Coordinates of C-alpha atoms in Angstrom, one line a residue:
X79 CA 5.5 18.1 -36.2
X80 CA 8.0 16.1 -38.5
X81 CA 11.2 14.4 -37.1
X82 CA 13.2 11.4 -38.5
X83 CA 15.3 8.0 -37.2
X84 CA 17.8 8.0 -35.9
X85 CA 18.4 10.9 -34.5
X86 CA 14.6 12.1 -33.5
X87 CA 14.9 16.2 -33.5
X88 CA 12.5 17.6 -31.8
X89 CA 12.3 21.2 -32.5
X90 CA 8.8 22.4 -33.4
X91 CA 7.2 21.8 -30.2
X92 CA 4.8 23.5 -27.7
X93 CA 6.5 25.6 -25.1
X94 CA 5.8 26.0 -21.3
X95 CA 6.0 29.5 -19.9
X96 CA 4.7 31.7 -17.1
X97 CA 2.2 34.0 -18.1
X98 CA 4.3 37.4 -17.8
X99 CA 1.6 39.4 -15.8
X100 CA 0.2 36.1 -14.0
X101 CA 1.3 34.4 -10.5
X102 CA 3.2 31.0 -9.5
X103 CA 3.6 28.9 -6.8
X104 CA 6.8 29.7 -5.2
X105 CA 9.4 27.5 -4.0
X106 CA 9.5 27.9 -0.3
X107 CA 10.0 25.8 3.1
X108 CA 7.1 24.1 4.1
X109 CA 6.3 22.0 7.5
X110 CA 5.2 19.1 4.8
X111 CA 7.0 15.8 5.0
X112 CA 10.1 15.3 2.9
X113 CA 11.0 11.9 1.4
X114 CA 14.2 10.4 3.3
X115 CA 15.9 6.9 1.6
X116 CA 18.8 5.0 1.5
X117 CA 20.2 6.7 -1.4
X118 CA 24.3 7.1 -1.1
X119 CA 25.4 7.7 -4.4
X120 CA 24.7 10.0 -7.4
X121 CA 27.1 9.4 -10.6
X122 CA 27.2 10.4 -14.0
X123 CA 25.7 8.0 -16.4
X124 CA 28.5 8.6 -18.9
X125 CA 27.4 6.0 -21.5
X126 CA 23.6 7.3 -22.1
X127 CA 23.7 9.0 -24.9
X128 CA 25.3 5.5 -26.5
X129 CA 22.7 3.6 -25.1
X130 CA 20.1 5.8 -25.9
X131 CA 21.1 5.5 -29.3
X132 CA 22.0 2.1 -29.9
X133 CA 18.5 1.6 -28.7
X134 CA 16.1 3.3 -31.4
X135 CA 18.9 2.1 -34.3
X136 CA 17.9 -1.7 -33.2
X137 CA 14.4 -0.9 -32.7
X138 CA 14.2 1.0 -36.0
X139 CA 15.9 -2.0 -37.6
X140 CA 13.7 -4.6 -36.5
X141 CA 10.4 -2.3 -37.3
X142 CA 12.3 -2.0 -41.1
X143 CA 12.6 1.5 -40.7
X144 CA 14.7 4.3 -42.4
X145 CA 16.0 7.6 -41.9
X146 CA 12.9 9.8 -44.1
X147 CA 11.5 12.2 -42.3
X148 CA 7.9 11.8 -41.1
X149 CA 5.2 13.6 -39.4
X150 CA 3.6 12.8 -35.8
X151 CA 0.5 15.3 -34.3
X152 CA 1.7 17.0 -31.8
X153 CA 0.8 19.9 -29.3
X154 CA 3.0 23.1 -30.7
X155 CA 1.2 26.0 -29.1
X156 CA 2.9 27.7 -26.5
X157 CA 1.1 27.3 -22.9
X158 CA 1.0 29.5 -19.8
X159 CA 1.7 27.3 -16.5
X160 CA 1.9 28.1 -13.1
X161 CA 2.3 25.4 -11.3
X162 CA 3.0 21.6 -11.6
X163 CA -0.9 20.4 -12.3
X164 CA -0.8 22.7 -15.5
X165 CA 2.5 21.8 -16.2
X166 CA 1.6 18.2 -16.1
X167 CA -1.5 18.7 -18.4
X168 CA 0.9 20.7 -21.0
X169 CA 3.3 17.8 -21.1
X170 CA 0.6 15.0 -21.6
X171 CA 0.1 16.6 -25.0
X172 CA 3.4 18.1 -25.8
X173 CA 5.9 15.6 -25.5
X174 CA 4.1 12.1 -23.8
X175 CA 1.8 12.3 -27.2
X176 CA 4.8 12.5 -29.6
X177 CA 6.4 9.9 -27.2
X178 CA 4.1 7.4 -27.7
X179 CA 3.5 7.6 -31.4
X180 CA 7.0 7.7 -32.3
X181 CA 7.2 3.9 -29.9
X182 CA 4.1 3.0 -32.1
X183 CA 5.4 3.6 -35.0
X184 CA 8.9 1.1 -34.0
X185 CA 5.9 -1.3 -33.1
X186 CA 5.7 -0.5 -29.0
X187 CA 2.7 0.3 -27.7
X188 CA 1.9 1.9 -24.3
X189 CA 1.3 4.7 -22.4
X190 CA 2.3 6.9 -19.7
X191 CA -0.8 6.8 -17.4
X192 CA -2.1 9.0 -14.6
X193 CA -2.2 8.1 -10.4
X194 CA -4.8 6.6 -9.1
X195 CA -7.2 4.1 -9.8
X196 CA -7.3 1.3 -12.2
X197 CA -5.4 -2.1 -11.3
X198 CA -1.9 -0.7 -12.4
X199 CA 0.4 -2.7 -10.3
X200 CA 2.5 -0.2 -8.5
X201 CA 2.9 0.9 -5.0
X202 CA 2.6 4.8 -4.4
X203 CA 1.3 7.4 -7.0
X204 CA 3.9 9.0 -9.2
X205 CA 3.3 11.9 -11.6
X206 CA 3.1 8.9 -14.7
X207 CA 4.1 5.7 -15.7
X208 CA 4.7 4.1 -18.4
X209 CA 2.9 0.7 -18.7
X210 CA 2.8 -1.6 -22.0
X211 CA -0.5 -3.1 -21.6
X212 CA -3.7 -4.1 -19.6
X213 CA -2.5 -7.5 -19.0
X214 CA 1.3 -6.3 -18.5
X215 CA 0.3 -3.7 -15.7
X216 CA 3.3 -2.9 -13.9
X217 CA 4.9 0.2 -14.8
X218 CA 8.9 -0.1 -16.5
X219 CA 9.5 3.6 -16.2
X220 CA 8.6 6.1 -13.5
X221 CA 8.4 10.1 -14.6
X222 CA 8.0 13.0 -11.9
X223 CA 7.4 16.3 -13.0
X224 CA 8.6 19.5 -10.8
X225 CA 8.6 23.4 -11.8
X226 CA 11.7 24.7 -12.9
X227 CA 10.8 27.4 -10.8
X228 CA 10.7 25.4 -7.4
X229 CA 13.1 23.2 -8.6
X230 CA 16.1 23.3 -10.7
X231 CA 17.3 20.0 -10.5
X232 CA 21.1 20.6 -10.6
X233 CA 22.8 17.3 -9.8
X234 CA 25.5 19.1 -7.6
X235 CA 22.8 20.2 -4.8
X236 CA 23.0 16.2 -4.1
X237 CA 27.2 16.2 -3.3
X238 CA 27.1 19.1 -0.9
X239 CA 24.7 20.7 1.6
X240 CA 22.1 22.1 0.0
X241 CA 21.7 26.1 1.2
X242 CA 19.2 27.3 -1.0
X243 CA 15.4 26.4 -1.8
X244 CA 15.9 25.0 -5.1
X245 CA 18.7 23.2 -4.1
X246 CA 16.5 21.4 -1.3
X247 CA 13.9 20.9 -3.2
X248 CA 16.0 19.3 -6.1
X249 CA 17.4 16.7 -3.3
X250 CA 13.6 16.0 -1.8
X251 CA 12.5 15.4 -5.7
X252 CA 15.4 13.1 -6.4
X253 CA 15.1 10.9 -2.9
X254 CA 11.2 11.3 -3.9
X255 CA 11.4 9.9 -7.3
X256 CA 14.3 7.0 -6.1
X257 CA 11.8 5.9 -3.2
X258 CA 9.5 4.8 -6.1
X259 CA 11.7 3.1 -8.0
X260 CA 12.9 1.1 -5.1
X261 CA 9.6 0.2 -3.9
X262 CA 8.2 -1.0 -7.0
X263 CA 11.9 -2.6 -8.5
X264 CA 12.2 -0.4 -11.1
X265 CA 15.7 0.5 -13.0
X266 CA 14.7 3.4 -15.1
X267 CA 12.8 7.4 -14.0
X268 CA 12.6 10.5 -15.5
X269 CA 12.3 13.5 -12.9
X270 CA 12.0 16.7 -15.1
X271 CA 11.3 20.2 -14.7
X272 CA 10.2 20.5 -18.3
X273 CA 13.4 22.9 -19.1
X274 CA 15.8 20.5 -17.5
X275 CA 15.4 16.4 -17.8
X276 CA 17.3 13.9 -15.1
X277 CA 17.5 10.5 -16.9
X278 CA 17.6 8.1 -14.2
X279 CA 19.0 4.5 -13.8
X280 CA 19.8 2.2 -11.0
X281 CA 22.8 0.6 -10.2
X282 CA 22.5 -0.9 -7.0
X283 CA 25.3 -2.9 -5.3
X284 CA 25.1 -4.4 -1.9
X285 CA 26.7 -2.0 0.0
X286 CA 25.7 1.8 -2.1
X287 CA 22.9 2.5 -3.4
X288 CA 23.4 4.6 -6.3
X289 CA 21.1 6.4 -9.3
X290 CA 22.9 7.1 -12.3
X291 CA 21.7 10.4 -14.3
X292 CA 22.3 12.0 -17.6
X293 CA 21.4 15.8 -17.7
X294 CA 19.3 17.1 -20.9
X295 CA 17.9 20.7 -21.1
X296 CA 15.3 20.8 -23.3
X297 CA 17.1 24.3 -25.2
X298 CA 19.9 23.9 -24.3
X299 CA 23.0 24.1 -27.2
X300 CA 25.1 21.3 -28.0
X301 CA 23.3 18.3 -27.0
X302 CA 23.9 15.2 -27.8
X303 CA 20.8 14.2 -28.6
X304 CA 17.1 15.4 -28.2
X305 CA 14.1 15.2 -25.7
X306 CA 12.2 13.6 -27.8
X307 CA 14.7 10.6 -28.6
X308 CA 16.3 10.5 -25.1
X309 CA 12.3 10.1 -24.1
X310 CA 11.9 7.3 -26.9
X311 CA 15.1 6.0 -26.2
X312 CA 14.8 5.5 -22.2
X313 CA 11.2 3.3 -23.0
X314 CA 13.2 1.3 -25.2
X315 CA 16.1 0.5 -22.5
X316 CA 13.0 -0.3 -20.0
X317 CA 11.1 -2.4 -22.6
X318 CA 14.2 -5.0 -22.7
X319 CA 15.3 -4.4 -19.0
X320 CA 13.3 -2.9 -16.4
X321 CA 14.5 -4.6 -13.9
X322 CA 12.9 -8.1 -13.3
X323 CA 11.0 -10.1 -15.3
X324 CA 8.4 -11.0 -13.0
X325 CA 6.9 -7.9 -10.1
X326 CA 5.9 -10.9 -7.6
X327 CA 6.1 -11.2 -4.4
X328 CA 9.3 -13.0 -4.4
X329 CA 11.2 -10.8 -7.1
X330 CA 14.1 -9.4 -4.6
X331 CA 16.3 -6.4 -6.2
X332 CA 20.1 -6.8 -5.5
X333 CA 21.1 -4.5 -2.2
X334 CA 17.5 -5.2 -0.9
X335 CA 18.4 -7.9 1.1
X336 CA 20.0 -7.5 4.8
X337 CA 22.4 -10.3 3.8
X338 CA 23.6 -13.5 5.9
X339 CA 26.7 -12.6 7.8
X340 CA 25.8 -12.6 11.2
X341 CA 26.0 -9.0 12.1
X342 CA 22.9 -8.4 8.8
X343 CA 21.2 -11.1 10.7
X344 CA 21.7 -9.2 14.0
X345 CA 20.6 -6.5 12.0
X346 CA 17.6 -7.8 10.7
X347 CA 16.9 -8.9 14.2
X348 CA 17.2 -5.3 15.8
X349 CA 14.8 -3.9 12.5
X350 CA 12.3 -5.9 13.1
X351 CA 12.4 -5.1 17.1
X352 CA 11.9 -1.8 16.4
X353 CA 8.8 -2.7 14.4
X354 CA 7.9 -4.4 17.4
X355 CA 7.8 -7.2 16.0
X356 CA 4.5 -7.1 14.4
X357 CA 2.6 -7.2 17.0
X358 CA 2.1 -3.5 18.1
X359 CA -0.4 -2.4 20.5
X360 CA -2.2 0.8 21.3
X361 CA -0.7 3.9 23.3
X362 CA -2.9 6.1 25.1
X363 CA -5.3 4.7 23.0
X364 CA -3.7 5.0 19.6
X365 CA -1.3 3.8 17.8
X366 CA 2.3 5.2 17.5
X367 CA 3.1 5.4 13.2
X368 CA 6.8 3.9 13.3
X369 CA 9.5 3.9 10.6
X370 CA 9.4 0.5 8.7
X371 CA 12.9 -0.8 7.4
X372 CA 11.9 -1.0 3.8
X373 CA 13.9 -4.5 3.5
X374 CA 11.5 -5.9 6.2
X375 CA 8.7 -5.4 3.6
X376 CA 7.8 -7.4 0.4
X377 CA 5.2 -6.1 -1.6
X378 CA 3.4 -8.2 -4.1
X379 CA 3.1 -5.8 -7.0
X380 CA 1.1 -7.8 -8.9
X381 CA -1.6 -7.9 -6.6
X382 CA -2.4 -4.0 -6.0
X383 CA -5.6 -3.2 -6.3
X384 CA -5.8 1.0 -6.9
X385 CA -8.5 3.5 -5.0
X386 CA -8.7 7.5 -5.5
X387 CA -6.3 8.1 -3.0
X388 CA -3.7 4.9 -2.2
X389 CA -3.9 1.0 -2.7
X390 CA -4.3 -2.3 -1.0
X391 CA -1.6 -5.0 -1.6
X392 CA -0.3 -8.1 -0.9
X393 CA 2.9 -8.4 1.4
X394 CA 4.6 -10.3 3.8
X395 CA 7.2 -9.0 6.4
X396 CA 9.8 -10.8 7.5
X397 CA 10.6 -12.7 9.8
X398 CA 13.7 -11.5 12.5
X399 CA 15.3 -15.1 12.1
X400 CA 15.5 -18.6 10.3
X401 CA 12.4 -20.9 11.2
X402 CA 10.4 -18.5 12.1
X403 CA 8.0 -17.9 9.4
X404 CA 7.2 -14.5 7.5
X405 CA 4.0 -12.5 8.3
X406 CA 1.6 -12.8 5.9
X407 CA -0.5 -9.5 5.6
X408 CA -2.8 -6.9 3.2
X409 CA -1.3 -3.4 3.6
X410 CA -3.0 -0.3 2.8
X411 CA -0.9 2.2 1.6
X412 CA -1.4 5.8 1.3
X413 CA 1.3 8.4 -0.7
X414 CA 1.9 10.4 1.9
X415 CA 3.3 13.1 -0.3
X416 CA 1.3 12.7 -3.0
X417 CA -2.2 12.4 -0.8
X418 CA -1.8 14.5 2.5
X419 CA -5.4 14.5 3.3
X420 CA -5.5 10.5 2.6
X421 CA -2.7 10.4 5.5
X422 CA -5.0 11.8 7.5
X423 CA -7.6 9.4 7.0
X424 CA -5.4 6.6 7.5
X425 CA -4.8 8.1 11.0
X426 CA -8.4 8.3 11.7
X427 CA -8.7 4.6 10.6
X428 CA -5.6 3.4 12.9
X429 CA -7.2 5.2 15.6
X430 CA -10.5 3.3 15.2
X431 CA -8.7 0.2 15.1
X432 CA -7.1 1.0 18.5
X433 CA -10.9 2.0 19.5
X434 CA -12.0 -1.8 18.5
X435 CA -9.0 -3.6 19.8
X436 CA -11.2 -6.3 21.3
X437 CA -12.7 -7.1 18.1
X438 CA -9.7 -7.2 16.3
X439 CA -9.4 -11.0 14.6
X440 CA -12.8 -11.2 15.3
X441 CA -15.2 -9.1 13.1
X442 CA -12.2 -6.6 12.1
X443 CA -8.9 -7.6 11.1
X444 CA -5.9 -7.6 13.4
X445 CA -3.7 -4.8 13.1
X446 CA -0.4 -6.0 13.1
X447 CA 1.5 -2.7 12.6
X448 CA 1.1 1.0 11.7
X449 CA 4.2 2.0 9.7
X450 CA 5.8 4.9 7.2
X451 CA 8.4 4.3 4.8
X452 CA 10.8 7.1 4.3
X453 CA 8.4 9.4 4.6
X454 CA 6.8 8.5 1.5
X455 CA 4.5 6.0 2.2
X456 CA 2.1 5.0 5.4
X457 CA 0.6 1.9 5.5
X458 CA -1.3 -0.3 7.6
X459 CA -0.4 -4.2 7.8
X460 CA -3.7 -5.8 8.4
X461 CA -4.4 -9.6 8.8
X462 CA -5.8 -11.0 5.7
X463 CA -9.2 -11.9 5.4
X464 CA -10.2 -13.5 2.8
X465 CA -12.0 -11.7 0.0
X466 CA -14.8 -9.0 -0.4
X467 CA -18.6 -10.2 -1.3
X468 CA -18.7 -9.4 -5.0
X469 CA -21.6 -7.0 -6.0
X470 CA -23.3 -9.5 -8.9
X471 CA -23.3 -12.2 -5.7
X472 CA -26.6 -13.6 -4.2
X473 CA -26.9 -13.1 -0.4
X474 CA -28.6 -15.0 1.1
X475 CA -30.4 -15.8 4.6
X476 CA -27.2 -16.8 6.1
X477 CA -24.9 -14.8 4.1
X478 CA -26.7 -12.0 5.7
X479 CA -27.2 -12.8 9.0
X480 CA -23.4 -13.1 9.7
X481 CA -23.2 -9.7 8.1
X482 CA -25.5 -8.2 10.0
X483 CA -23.7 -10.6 13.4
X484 CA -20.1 -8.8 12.4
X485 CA -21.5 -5.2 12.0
X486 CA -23.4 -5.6 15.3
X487 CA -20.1 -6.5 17.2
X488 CA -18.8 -2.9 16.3
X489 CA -22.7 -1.2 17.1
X490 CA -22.1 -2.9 20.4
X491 CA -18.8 -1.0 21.2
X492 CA -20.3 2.0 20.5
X493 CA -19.1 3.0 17.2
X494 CA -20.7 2.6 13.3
X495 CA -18.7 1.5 10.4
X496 CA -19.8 4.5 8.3
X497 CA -19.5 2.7 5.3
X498 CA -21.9 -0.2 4.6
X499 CA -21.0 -1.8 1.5
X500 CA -20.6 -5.0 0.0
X501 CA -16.6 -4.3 -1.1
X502 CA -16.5 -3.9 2.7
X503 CA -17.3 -7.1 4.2
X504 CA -15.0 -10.0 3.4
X505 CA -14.8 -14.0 3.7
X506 CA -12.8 -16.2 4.4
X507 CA -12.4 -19.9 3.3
X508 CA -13.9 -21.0 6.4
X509 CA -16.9 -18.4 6.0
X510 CA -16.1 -15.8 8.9
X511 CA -17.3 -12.4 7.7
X512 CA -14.7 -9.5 8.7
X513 CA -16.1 -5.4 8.4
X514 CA -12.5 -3.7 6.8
X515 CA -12.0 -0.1 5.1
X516 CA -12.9 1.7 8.9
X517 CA -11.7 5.3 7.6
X518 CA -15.5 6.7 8.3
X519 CA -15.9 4.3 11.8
X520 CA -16.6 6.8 14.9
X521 CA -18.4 6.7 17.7
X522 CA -21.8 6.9 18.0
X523 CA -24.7 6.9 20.9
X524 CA -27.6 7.7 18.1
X525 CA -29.6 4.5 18.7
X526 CA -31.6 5.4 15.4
X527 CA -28.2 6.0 13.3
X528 CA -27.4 2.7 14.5
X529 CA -30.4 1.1 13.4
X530 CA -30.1 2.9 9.9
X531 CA -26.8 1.9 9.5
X532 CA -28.2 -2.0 10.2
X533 CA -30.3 -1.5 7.7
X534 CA -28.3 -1.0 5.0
X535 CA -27.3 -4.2 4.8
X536 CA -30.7 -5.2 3.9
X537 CA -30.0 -3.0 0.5
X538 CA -26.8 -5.2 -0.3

């Protein structure tokens, strides 16, 4: 495919369609949860095709560049899709590949990379993100993909009451795609349908909390500028500003905060009550999943650590007022959304946790709360403790004893962990060995499955 700075056409590439004679996935209402934030405002970003452009001329002039055309490879077959995996799969090779080789050639390298695993330090599993490096892991712009057929992504569905299915579904992928950015402090998304393209950025005040989009259709006549460049261009703008320069635990966006006045302390007071107040116990002999205030909750991005279907991360919640200090605590999260079944494992594992209530601080962590966050995200907040026995680690005598001592605790109550591994034990400073990751734990009056189970940890 050849194209040229500044301006980036991008004309000769491979087209998505539906297979004439073949089926799709229908938009349609489903039971399934729907993402609900505290988006208020949608409004035109009026300057992006300025920015966008101001961007690759300083980044062509700093890589030397000029305007003569060149070529990149590219995917320019048409493909047949019908539904968003295979749309997905087309895109990687017909526009993320010419992406990224264009931001090579200005002398940025990256990639937009898949959900889950690796230690990409994100919370919650968009469609891609685009990350700069191993050892610069958090992601500076997050891309959802939906069908044009399910959902057409016109802007004004957001002003009114959305009637129709599209409509709906447009909303649900917006609030969808803003819930990531907030939770992982990001400025810049791309939530596309392939035909149609909703550049995204944030401009949060105190008081709204706003997205600002610029529309480009992928055919459509008169645009100001390309897909390809407006792609180029949006890494670019997230390269120099993607929100804060450091994804710790004490980076704070703007608007995230509940303030100081006394009614946001009263406030803040009143949310964390309704998480009662960390300390939630069993119901009927499970635990109720409660909406979590997303401002009560600080994740420490840089400390995700990524499995096939969610993540474990570092947080604290805060506390309800000054001199109290904040809670401390490991959180696994699932994408509710994204990983439906993995939801329902997390439910298994908070009812297991009710099950072993006694033993909780003991050999299993205390649960501290069982929460969901706009119906994106469900998470546990566990007690931290300490750190898993590494596999290349000699056990010894002792070492094993207590392991065997922790996992007995739980054989006693009548239940087996169901997962006997090494990344499952952890310990602390002081040396107390904790069982965590009880997903698989049920009950169990099979003396010889508990012996078995026992003896597993003589394999470790």
């Amino acid at each position: 495919m050849q194209t040229s700075f500044p301006d980036l056409p991008f004309t000769n590439y491979g087209k998505a369609e539906l297979r004439p004679s073949g089926s799709r996935i229908t938009a349609k209402p489903t039971s399934r949860t729907y993402p609900r934030t505290d988006l208020k405002t949608l409004t035109s970003w009026t300057s992006f095709p300025h920015d966008i452009h101001q961007a690759i001329r300083f980044a062509t002039a700093r890589a030397h560049l000029h305007s003569t055309p060149f070529s990149i490879n590219a995917w320019t077959d048409t493909s047949f899709v019908e539904n968003e995996e295979k749309l997905r799969a087309h895109a990687i090779f017909a526009l993320h590949a010419p992406v990224q080789k264009v931001l090579e050639i200005l002398g940025v390298n990256g990639w937009f990379t898949l959900p889950g695993g690796g230690n990409i330090a994100i919370v919650g599993d968009p469609d891609f993100s685009w990350i700069m490096s191993d050892t610069q892991p958090h992601p500076k712009v997050i891309v959802e993909y939906k069908t044009w057929w399910a959902a057409d992504l016109v802007v004004a569905a957001f002003n009114g009451t959305p009637g129709d299915t599209l409509s709906r579904q447009s909303l649900h992928a917006l609030e969808h795609i803003y819930g990531y950015m907030t939770s992982n402090n990001n400025k810049f998304g791309i939530l596309t349908n392939w035909q149609r393209a909703l550049f995204l950025r944030r401009a949060e005040t105190s008081d709204r909390k706003t997205l600002e989009y610029h529309t480009i259709e992928l055919d459509g006549p008169d645009q100001p500028i390309s897909m390809l460049k407006a792609w180029v261009g949006m890494v670019l703008l997230a390269e120099d500003d993607w929100f804060y320069v450091s994804p710790t635990i004490s980076s704070v966006p703007p608007g995230r905060n509940f303030g100081t006045s006394t009614t946001a302390w009263k406030e803040r007071k009143g949310a964390v009550v309704d998480a009662q107040e960390y300390r939630m116990l069993p119901v009927d002999g499970d635990y109720q999943c409660l909406a979590l205030d997303f401002r009560l909750c600080r994740f420490d991005l840089s400390s995700a650590r990524h499995g096939a279907n969610g993540c474990v991360v570092n947080a604290r919640l805060l506390a309800p007022f000054v001199g109290k200090r904040d809670l401390q605590v490991v959180c696994k999260v699932v994408d509710v959304l994204r990983y439906p079944d993995a939801a329902k494992l997390l439910d298994d594992e908070a009812h297991a946790y009710a099950a072993l209530q006694n033993l909780q601080g003991q050999v299993i962590p205390t649960l501290y709360g069982f929460y969901e966050v706009w119906g994106i995200l469900k998470l546990l907040a566990l007690q931290p403790v300490g750190n898993a026995i590494l596999e290349d680690e000699l056990i010894d005598q002792t070492l094993r004893e207590k392991m065997k001592a922790a996992l007995r605790r739980i054989h006693d109550a009548g239940y087996v962990h169901g997962d006997v591994a090494r990344r499952n034990f952890c310990r602390t400073d002081s040396g107390d060995i904790f069982l965590v990751d009880l997903e698989r734990c049920q009950r169990s009056e099979n003396p010889s499955e508990l012996d078995n189970e026992m003896n597993e940890v003589d394999g470790l």
